[in-house]
Amino acid sequence: MCQRNDSSGFLAGVLLGAAIGAALGVLYAPEAGVKTRKKLKAAGEETLEDVQDAVEELREKVMETTEPTREAISQKVDELSEEVKAKVKEEKEILRKKYFSGVK
């Protein structure tokens, strides 16, 4: 039915890797706090961009994957709608003939 997309695993990996990298960077930084904070900020901004790109890529893949299903559902709804309209028209005509055939 639904296949698991590896993009969610990739996104989780990116986030986990970013968190671990930031923690290790702080713990083992040989530079002054100001420089370390600047580097962490830059790394955080880069990670944010990577995550945003991954989310956008995942969104596009979801849209591509679901497009045929959405089109099929829309087509089926249109078909059923036409069938219902025809049936309602038919039933109205039957009722009109049954109850109003001799009335003027």
Coordinates of C-alpha atoms in Angstrom, one line a residue:
M1 CA 0.0 0.0 0.0
C2 CA 2.4 2.7 1.2
Q3 CA 6.1 2.4 0.9
R4 CA 8.4 4.0 3.5
N5 CA 10.5 6.8 2.0
D6 CA 14.1 6.9 2.9
S7 CA 14.0 10.8 3.1
S8 CA 12.6 10.6 6.6
G9 CA 15.6 8.5 7.7
F10 CA 17.9 10.9 6.0
L11 CA 16.3 13.9 7.8
A12 CA 16.6 12.1 11.1
G13 CA 20.2 11.3 10.4
V14 CA 20.9 15.0 9.5
L15 CA 19.4 16.2 12.7
L16 CA 21.1 13.6 14.9
G17 CA 24.5 14.2 13.2
A18 CA 24.1 18.0 13.7
A19 CA 23.3 17.6 17.4
I20 CA 26.2 15.2 18.0
G21 CA 28.6 17.4 16.0
A22 CA 27.6 20.5 17.9
A23 CA 28.1 18.8 21.2
L24 CA 31.5 17.4 20.3
G25 CA 32.5 20.8 18.9
V26 CA 31.8 22.5 22.2
L27 CA 33.5 19.8 24.3
Y28 CA 36.7 19.6 22.3
A29 CA 37.0 23.2 21.0
P30 CA 40.6 24.4 21.5
E31 CA 39.7 28.0 20.7
A32 CA 38.2 30.8 22.8
G33 CA 34.5 30.8 23.6
V34 CA 33.8 33.7 21.2
K35 CA 35.3 31.9 18.2
T36 CA 33.7 28.6 19.2
R37 CA 30.3 30.3 19.4
K38 CA 30.8 31.8 16.0
K39 CA 31.7 28.5 14.5
L40 CA 28.7 26.8 16.2
K41 CA 26.4 29.5 14.9
A42 CA 27.7 29.0 11.4
A43 CA 27.4 25.3 11.7
G44 CA 23.9 25.6 13.1
E45 CA 22.9 27.9 10.2
E46 CA 24.4 25.4 7.7
T47 CA 22.6 22.6 9.4
L48 CA 19.3 24.5 9.3
E49 CA 19.7 25.1 5.6
D50 CA 20.4 21.4 5.1
V51 CA 17.3 20.5 7.0
Q52 CA 15.2 23.0 5.1
D53 CA 16.5 21.5 1.8
A54 CA 15.8 18.0 3.0
V55 CA 12.2 19.0 4.1
E56 CA 11.6 20.6 0.7
E57 CA 13.0 17.6 -1.1
L58 CA 10.7 15.3 1.0
R59 CA 7.7 17.6 0.3
E60 CA 8.4 17.4 -3.4
K61 CA 8.7 13.6 -3.4
V62 CA 5.4 13.3 -1.4
M63 CA 3.7 15.5 -3.9
E64 CA 5.1 13.5 -6.9
T65 CA 4.2 10.2 -5.2
T66 CA 0.6 11.2 -4.3
E67 CA -0.3 13.0 -7.5
P68 CA -1.5 9.9 -9.4
T69 CA -3.6 8.9 -6.4
R70 CA -5.1 12.4 -6.0
E71 CA -5.9 12.4 -9.7
A72 CA -7.6 9.0 -9.6
I73 CA -9.6 10.0 -6.5
S74 CA -10.7 13.2 -8.2
Q75 CA -11.7 11.3 -11.4
K76 CA -13.7 8.8 -9.3
V77 CA -15.5 11.5 -7.4
D78 CA -16.5 13.2 -10.7
E79 CA -17.8 9.9 -12.0
L80 CA -19.8 9.2 -8.9
S81 CA -21.1 12.7 -8.8
E82 CA -22.4 12.3 -12.3
E83 CA -24.0 8.9 -11.4
V84 CA -25.7 10.4 -8.4
K85 CA -27.0 13.4 -10.4
A86 CA -28.4 11.0 -13.0
K87 CA -30.0 8.8 -10.3
V88 CA -31.6 11.8 -8.5
K89 CA -33.0 13.1 -11.9
E90 CA -34.4 9.6 -12.6
E91 CA -36.0 9.3 -9.1
K92 CA -37.4 12.8 -9.4
E93 CA -39.0 11.9 -12.7
I94 CA -40.5 8.7 -11.2
L95 CA -41.9 10.6 -8.2
R96 CA -43.3 13.3 -10.5
K97 CA -45.0 10.8 -12.7
K98 CA -46.3 8.8 -9.7
Y99 CA -47.7 11.7 -7.7
F100 CA -48.3 14.5 -10.2
S101 CA -49.3 12.8 -13.4
G102 CA -53.0 13.7 -13.3
V103 CA -52.6 17.1 -11.5
K104 CA -52.7 20.3 -13.6

